[in-house]
mmCIF file of C-alpha atoms and ligand atoms in Angstrom:
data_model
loop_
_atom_site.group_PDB
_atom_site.id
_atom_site.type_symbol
_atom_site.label_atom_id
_atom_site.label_comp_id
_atom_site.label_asym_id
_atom_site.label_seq_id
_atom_site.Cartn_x
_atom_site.Cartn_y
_atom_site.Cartn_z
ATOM 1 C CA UNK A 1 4.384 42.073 -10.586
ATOM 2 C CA UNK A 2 7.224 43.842 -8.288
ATOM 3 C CA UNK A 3 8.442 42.892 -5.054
ATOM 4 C CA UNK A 4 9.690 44.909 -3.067
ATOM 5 C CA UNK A 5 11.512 45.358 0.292
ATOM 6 C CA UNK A 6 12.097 48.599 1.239
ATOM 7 C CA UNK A 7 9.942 51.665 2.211
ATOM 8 C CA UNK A 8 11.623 53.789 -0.174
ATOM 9 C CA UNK A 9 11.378 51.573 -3.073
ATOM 10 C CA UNK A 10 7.349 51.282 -2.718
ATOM 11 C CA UNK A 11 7.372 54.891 -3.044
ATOM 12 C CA UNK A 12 9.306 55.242 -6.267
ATOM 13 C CA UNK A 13 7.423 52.612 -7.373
ATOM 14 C CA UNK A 14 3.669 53.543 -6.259
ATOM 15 C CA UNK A 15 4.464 57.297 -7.624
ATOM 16 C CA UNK A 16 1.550 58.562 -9.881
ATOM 17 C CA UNK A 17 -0.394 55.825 -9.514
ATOM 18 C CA UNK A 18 -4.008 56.824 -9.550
ATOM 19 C CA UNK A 19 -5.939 54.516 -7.274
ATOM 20 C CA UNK A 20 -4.336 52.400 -5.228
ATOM 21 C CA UNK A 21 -6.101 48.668 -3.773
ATOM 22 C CA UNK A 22 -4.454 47.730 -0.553
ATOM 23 C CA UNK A 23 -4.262 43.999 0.749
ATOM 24 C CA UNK A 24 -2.236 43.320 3.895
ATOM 25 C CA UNK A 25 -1.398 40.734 4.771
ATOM 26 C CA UNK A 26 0.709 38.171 7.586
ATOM 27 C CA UNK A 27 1.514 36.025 3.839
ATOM 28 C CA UNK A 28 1.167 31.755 4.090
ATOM 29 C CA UNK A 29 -1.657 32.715 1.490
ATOM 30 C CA UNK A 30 -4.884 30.668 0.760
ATOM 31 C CA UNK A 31 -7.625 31.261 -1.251
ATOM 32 C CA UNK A 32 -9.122 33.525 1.314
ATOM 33 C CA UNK A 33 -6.219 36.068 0.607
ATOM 34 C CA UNK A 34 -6.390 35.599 -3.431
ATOM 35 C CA UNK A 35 -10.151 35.944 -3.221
ATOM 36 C CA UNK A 36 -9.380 39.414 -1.385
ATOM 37 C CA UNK A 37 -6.659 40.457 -4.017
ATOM 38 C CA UNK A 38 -9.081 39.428 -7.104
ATOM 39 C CA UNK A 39 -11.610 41.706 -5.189
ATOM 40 C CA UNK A 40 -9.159 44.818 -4.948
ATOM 41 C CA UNK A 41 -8.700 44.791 -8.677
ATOM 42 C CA UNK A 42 -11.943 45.731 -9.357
ATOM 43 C CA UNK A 43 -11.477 48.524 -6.466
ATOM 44 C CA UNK A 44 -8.267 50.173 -7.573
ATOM 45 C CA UNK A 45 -5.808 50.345 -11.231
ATOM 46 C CA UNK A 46 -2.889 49.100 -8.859
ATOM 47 C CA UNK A 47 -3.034 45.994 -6.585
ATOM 48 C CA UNK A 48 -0.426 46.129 -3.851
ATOM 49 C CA UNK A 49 -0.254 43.321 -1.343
ATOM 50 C CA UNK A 50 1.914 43.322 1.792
ATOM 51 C CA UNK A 51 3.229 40.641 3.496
ATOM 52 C CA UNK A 52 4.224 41.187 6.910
ATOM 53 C CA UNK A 53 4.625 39.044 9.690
ATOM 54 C CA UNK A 54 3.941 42.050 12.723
ATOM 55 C CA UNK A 55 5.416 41.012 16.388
ATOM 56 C CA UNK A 56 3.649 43.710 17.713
ATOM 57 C CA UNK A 57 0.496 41.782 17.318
ATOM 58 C CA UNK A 58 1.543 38.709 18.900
ATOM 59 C CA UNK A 59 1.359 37.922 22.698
ATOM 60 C CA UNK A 60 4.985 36.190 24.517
ATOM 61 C CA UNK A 61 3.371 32.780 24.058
ATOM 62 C CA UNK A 62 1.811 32.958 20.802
ATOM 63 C CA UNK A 63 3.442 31.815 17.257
ATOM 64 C CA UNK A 64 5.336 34.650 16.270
ATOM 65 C CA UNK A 65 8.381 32.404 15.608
ATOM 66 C CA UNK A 66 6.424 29.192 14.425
ATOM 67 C CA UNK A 67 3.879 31.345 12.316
ATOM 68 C CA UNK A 68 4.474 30.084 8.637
ATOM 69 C CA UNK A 69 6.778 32.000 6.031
ATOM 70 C CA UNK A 70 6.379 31.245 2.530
ATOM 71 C CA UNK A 71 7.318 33.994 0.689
ATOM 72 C CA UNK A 72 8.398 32.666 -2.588
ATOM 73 C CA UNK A 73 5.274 30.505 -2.832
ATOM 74 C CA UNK A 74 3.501 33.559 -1.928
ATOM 75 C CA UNK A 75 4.551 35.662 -5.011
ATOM 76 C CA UNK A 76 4.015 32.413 -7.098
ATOM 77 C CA UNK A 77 -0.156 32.662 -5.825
ATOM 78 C CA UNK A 78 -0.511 36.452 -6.482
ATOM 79 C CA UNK A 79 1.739 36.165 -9.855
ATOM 80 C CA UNK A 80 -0.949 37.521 -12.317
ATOM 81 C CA UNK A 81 -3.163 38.922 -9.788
ATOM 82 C CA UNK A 82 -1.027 41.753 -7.208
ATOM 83 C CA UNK A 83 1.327 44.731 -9.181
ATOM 84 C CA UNK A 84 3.442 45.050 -5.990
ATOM 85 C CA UNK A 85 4.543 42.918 -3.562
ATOM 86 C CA UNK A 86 5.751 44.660 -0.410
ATOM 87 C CA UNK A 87 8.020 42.599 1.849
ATOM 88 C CA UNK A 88 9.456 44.335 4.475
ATOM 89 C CA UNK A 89 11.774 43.129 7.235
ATOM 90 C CA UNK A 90 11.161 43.862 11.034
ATOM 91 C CA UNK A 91 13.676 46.433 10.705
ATOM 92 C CA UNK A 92 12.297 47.874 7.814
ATOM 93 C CA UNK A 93 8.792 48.489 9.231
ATOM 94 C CA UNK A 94 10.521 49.365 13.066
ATOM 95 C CA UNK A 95 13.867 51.058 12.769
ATOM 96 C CA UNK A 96 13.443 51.826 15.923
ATOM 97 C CA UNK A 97 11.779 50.935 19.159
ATOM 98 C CA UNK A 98 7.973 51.563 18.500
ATOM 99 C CA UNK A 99 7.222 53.774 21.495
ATOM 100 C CA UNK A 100 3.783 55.080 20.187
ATOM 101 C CA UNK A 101 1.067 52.746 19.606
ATOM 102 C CA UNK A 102 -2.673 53.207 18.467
ATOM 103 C CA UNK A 103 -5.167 52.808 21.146
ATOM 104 C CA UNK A 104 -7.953 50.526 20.167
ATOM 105 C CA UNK A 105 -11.471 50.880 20.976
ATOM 106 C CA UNK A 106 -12.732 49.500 24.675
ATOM 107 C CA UNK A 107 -14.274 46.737 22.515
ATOM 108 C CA UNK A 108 -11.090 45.824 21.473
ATOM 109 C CA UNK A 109 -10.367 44.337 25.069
ATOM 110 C CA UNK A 110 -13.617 42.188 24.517
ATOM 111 C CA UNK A 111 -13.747 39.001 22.177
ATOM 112 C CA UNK A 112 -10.722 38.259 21.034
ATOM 113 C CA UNK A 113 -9.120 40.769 22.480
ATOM 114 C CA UNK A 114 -9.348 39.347 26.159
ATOM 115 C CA UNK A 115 -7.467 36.107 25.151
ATOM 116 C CA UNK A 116 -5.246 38.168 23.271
ATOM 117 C CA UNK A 117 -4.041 41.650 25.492
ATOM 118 C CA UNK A 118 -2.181 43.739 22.853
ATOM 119 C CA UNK A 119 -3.410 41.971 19.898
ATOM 120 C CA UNK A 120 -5.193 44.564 18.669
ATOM 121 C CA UNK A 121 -3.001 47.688 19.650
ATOM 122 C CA UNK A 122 -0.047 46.047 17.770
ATOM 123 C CA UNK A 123 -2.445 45.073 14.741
ATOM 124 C CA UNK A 124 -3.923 48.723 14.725
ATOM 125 C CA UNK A 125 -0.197 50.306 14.658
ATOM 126 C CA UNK A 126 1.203 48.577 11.776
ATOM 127 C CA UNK A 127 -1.962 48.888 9.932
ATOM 128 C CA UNK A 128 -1.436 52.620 10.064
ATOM 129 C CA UNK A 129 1.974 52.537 9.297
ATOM 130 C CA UNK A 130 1.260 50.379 6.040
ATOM 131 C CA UNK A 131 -1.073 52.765 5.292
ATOM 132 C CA UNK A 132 1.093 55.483 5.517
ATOM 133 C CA UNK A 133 3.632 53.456 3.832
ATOM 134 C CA UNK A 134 1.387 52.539 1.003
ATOM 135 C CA UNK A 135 -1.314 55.699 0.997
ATOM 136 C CA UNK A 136 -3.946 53.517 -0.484
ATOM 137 C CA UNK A 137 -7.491 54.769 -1.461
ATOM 138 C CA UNK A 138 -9.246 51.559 -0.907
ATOM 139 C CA UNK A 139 -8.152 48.884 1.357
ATOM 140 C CA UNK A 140 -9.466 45.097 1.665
ATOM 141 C CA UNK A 141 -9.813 42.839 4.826
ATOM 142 C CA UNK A 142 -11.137 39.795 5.263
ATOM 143 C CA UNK A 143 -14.717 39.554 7.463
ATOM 144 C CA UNK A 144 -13.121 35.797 9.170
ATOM 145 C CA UNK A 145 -11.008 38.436 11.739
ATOM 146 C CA UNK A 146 -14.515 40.745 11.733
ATOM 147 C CA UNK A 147 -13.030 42.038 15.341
ATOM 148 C CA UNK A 148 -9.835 43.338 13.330
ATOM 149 C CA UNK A 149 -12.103 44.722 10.453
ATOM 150 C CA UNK A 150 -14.652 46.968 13.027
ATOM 151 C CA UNK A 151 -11.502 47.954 14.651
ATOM 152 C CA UNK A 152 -9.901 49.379 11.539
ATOM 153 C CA UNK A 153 -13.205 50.711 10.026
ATOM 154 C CA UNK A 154 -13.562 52.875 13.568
ATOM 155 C CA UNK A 155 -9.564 53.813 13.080
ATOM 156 C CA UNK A 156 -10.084 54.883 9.507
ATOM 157 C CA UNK A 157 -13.422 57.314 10.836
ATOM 158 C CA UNK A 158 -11.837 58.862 14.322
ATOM 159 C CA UNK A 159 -8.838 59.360 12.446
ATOM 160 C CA UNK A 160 -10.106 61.057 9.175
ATOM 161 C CA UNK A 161 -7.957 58.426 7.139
ATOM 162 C CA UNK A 162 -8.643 59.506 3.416
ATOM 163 C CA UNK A 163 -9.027 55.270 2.948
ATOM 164 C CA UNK A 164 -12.232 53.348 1.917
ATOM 165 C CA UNK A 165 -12.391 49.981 4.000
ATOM 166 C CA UNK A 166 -13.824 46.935 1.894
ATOM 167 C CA UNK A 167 -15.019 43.832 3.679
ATOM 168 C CA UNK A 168 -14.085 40.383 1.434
ATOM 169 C CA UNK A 169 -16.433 37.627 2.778
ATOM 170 C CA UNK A 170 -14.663 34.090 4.240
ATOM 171 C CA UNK A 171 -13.720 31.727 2.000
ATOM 172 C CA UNK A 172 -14.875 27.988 3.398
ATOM 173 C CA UNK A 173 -13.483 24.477 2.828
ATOM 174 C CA UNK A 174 -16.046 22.369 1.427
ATOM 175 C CA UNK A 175 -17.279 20.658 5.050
ATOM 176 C CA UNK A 176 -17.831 24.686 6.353
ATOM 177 C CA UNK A 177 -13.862 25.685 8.069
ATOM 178 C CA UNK A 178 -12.619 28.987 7.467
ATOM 179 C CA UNK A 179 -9.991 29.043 5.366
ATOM 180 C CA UNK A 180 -6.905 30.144 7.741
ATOM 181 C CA UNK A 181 -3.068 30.173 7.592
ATOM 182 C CA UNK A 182 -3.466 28.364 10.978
ATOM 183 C CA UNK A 183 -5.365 25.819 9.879
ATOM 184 C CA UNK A 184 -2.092 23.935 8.035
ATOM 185 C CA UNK A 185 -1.431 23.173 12.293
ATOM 186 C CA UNK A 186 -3.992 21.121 12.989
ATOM 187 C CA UNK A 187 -3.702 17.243 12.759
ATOM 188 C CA UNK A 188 -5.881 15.222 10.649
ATOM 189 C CA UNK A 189 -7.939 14.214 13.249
ATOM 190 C CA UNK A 190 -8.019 17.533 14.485
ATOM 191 C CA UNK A 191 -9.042 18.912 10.613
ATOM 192 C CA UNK A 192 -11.987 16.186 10.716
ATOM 193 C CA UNK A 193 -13.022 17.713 13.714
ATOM 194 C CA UNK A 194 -12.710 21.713 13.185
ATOM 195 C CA UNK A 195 -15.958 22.141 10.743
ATOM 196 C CA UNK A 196 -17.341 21.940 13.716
ATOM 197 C CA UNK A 197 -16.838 25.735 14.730
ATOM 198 C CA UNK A 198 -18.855 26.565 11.814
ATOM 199 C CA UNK A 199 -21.863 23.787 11.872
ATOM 200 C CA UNK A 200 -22.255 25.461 15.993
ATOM 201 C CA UNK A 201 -22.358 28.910 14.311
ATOM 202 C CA UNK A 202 -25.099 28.163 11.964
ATOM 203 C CA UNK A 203 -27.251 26.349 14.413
ATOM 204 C CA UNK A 204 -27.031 29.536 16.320
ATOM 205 C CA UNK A 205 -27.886 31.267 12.889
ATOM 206 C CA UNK A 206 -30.477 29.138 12.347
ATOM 207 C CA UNK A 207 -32.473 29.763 15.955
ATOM 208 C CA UNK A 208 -31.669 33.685 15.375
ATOM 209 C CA UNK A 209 -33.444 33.463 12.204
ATOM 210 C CA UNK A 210 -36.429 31.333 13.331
ATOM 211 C CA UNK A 211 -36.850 34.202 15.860
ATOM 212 C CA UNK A 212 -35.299 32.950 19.092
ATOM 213 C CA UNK A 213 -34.716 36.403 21.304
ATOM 214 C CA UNK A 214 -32.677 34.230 24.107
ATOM 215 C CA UNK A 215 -29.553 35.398 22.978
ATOM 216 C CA UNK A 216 -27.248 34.556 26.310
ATOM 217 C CA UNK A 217 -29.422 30.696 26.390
ATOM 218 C CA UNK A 218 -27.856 30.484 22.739
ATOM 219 C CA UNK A 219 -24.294 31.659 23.521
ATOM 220 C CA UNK A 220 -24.439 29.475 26.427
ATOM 221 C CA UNK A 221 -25.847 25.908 24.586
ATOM 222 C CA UNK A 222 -23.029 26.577 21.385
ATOM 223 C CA UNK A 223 -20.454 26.713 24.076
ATOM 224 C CA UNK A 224 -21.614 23.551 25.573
ATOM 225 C CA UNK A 225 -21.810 21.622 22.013
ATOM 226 C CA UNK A 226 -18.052 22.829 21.565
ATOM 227 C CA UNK A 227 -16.780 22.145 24.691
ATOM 228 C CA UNK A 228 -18.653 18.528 24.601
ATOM 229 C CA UNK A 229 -16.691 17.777 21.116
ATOM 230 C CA UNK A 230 -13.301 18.539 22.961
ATOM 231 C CA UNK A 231 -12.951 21.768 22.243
ATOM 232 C CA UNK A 232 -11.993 24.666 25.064
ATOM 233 C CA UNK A 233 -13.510 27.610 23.893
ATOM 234 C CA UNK A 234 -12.564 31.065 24.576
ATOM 235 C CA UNK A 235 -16.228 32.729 23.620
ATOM 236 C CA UNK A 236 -19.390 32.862 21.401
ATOM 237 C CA UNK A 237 -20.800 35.725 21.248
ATOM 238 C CA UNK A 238 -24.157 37.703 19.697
ATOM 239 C CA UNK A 239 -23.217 41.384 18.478
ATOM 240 C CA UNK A 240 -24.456 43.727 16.861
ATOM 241 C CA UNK A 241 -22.347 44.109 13.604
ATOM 242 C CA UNK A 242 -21.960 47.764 13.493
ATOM 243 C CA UNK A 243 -19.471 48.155 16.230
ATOM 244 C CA UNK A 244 -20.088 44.947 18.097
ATOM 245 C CA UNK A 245 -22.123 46.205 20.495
ATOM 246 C CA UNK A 246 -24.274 43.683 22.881
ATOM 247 C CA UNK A 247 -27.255 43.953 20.917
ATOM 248 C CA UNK A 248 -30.011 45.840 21.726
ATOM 249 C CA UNK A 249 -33.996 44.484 21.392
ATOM 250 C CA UNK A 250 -34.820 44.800 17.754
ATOM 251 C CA UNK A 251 -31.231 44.842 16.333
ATOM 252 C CA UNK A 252 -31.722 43.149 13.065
ATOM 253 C CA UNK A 253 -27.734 43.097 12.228
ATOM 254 C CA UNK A 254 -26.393 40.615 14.170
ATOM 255 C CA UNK A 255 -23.132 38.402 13.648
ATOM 256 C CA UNK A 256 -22.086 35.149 15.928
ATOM 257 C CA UNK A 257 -18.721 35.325 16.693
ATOM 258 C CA UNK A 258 -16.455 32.778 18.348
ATOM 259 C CA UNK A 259 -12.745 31.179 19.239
ATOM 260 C CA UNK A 260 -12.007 28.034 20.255
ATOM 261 C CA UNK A 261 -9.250 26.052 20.524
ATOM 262 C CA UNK A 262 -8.772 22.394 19.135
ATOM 263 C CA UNK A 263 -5.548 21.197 20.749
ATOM 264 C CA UNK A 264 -3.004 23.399 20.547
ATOM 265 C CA UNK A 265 -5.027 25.324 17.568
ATOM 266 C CA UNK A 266 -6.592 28.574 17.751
ATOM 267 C CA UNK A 267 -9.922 28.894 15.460
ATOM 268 C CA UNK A 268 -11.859 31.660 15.111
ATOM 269 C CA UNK A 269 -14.785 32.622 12.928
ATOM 270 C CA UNK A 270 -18.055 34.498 12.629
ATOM 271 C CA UNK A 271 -21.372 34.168 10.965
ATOM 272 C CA UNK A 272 -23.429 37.716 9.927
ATOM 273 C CA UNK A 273 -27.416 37.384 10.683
ATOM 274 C CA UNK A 274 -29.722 39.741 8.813
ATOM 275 C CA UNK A 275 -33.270 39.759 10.582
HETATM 276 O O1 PAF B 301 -5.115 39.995 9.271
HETATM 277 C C1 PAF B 301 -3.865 40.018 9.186
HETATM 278 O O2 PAF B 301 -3.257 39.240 8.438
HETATM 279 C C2 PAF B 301 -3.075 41.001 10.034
HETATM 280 O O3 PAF B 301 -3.691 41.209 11.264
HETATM 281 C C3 PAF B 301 -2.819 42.330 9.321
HETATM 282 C C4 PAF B 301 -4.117 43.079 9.037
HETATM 283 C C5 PAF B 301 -2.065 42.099 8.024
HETATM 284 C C6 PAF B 301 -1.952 43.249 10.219
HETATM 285 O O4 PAF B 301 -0.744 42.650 10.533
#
C-alpha cells in the first residue's frame, strides 16, 4: 500500500493501471469504510482510497476543525486492503480560491440539505475534482449519506462522467446505529440512546410494508417518538429512492430517511422499502 500526498504523485503512481476502484473518503475510518474498500476490490485491480477532510462541505458552525483526524490509524485499517492512499492537504486539493462550484440538484436544498446550505455544492465539487484527480472507473459510496449518493449518481449522468457509481449498504452496531465517524461524539448515555434513530425507521418500515398508504401520518408519528425520547429532529421523510422524489401512489421503491440530533450530535440514517 502507498500513500500519497500530492496530485502529481497519484498520477505517476495510478499510470497504466487498468481499472481503477475509488473510495473517498473524510478518513476517522470504521467498519463502514473497510466494508466499502473490501467491496471495491472485487470492482477494480487497484483500490485507491482518499482521505480528505473538504471545508467546502462544511457550514461556519459545523465541525470542520473538531472533525476527527486519524491518519496514521487510518493507513493501519486499510493496510492489506487499499493500494493507494491519497492524502492531500487543503492546499493540495485548492491551490487557489475555488471560484467554480458544482450546482446540485433542487433536491439537494431538501433533506439534509436545508439544515445544511452548501453542504452539498461543496461535497459535489471535490467529488469531481477527486475524480478528476483519480480518473476512476468504478467508484463506491456508502447508502448511510443516500442524499450524497443520488446526488453524485445524477452528477455522474448530466455530466457524462465515464465512472460507474456503486452503492455499499450501512454497516450497523449490534443494537441497530449506523456506524458513523460522528458517532465517537456522543456520550454514553447519549450512545444508549441513539439506536433509537434506527428502531423509529423500521417501525416506519414495518407500517410501509404492512401496506399503510398514510405516508405524511407516518412521517409525522416517527417525529413525535423522536422528539418524545429527547431528540430535536431535523426531518423524516418517505421518498422515492430513485431521485428522492415525494413519492407518487404506487411507488414500490421507497426509502425513510431522517436526521436528528441527540445533544450536540448530528445522526442521520435511512432505511430502503421494497413493496
Ligand atoms: O461521505 C464523505 O465522507 C464525503 O462527503 C466525501 C464523499 C468523501 C466528500 O468529501
Amino acid at each position: 500500500m502507498q500513500l500519497v500526498h500530492t496530485s502529481t504523485d497519484l498520477r505517476a503512481r495510478l499510470q497504466g493501471e487498468r481499472t481503477i476502484a475509488f473510495v473517498p473518503t473524510m478518513g476517522n475510518l470504521h467498519e463502514g469504510h473497510i466494508a466499502l474498500v473490501k467491496q471495491a476490490r472485487s470492482e477494480g485491480s487497484c483500490v485507491v482510497v482518499s482521505i480528505f477532510v473538504n471545508p467546502l462541505q462544511f457550514g461556519p458552525h459545523e465541525d470542520f476543525d473538531k472533525y476527527p483526524r486519524t491518519l496514521e490509524a487510518d493507513c493501519a485499517k486499510l493496510h492489506g486492503y487499499a493500494d493507494v492512499v491519497f492524502a492531500p492537504a487543503v492546499g493540495e486539493m485548492y491551490p487557489e480560491t475555488q471560484t467554480l462550484f458544482v450546482e446540485p440538484p433542487p433536491m439537494a436544498a431538501e433533506l439534509c440539505g436545508a439544515f445544511r446550505p452548501g453542504h452539498f455544492r461543496g461535497m459535489a465539487t471535490v467529488v469531481l475534482k477527486l475524480f478528476n484527480l483519480v480518473q476512476p472507473h468504478v467508484a463506491l459510496f456508502g447508502k448511510k449519506d443516500y442524499q450524497q449518493l443520488a446526488i453524485i449518481r445524477q452528477m455522474v449522468r448530466q455530466f457524462n462522467l465515464p465512472i460507474r457509481i456503486v452503492g455499499g449498504e450501512t454497516v450497523r452496531a449490534e443494537d441497530g446505529l449506523a456506524l458513523s465517524s460522528r458517532n465517537q461524539y456522543l456520550t454514553p448515555q447519549e450512545r444508549t440512546k441513539s439506536a433509537f434513530l434506527y428502531q423509529t425507521l423500521a417501525d416506519v418500515r414495518s407500517a410501509l410494508s404492512a401496506g399503510s398508504k398514510e405516508l405524511a401520518g407516518l412521517e409525522r408519528n416517527a417525529m413525535e417518538a423522536l422528539a418524545s425520547q429527547g431528540w430535536q429532529v431535523e426531518y423524516v421523510a418517505i421518498r422515492a429512492q430513485d431521485g428522492l422524489a415525494i413519492p407518487q401512489a404506487g411507488e414500490r421503491r421507497l426509502v425513510i430517511l431522517a436526521a436528528a440530533r441527540l445533544g450536540a450530535t448530528r445522526l442521520i440514517d435511512n432505511l430502503e422499502v421494497g413493496l
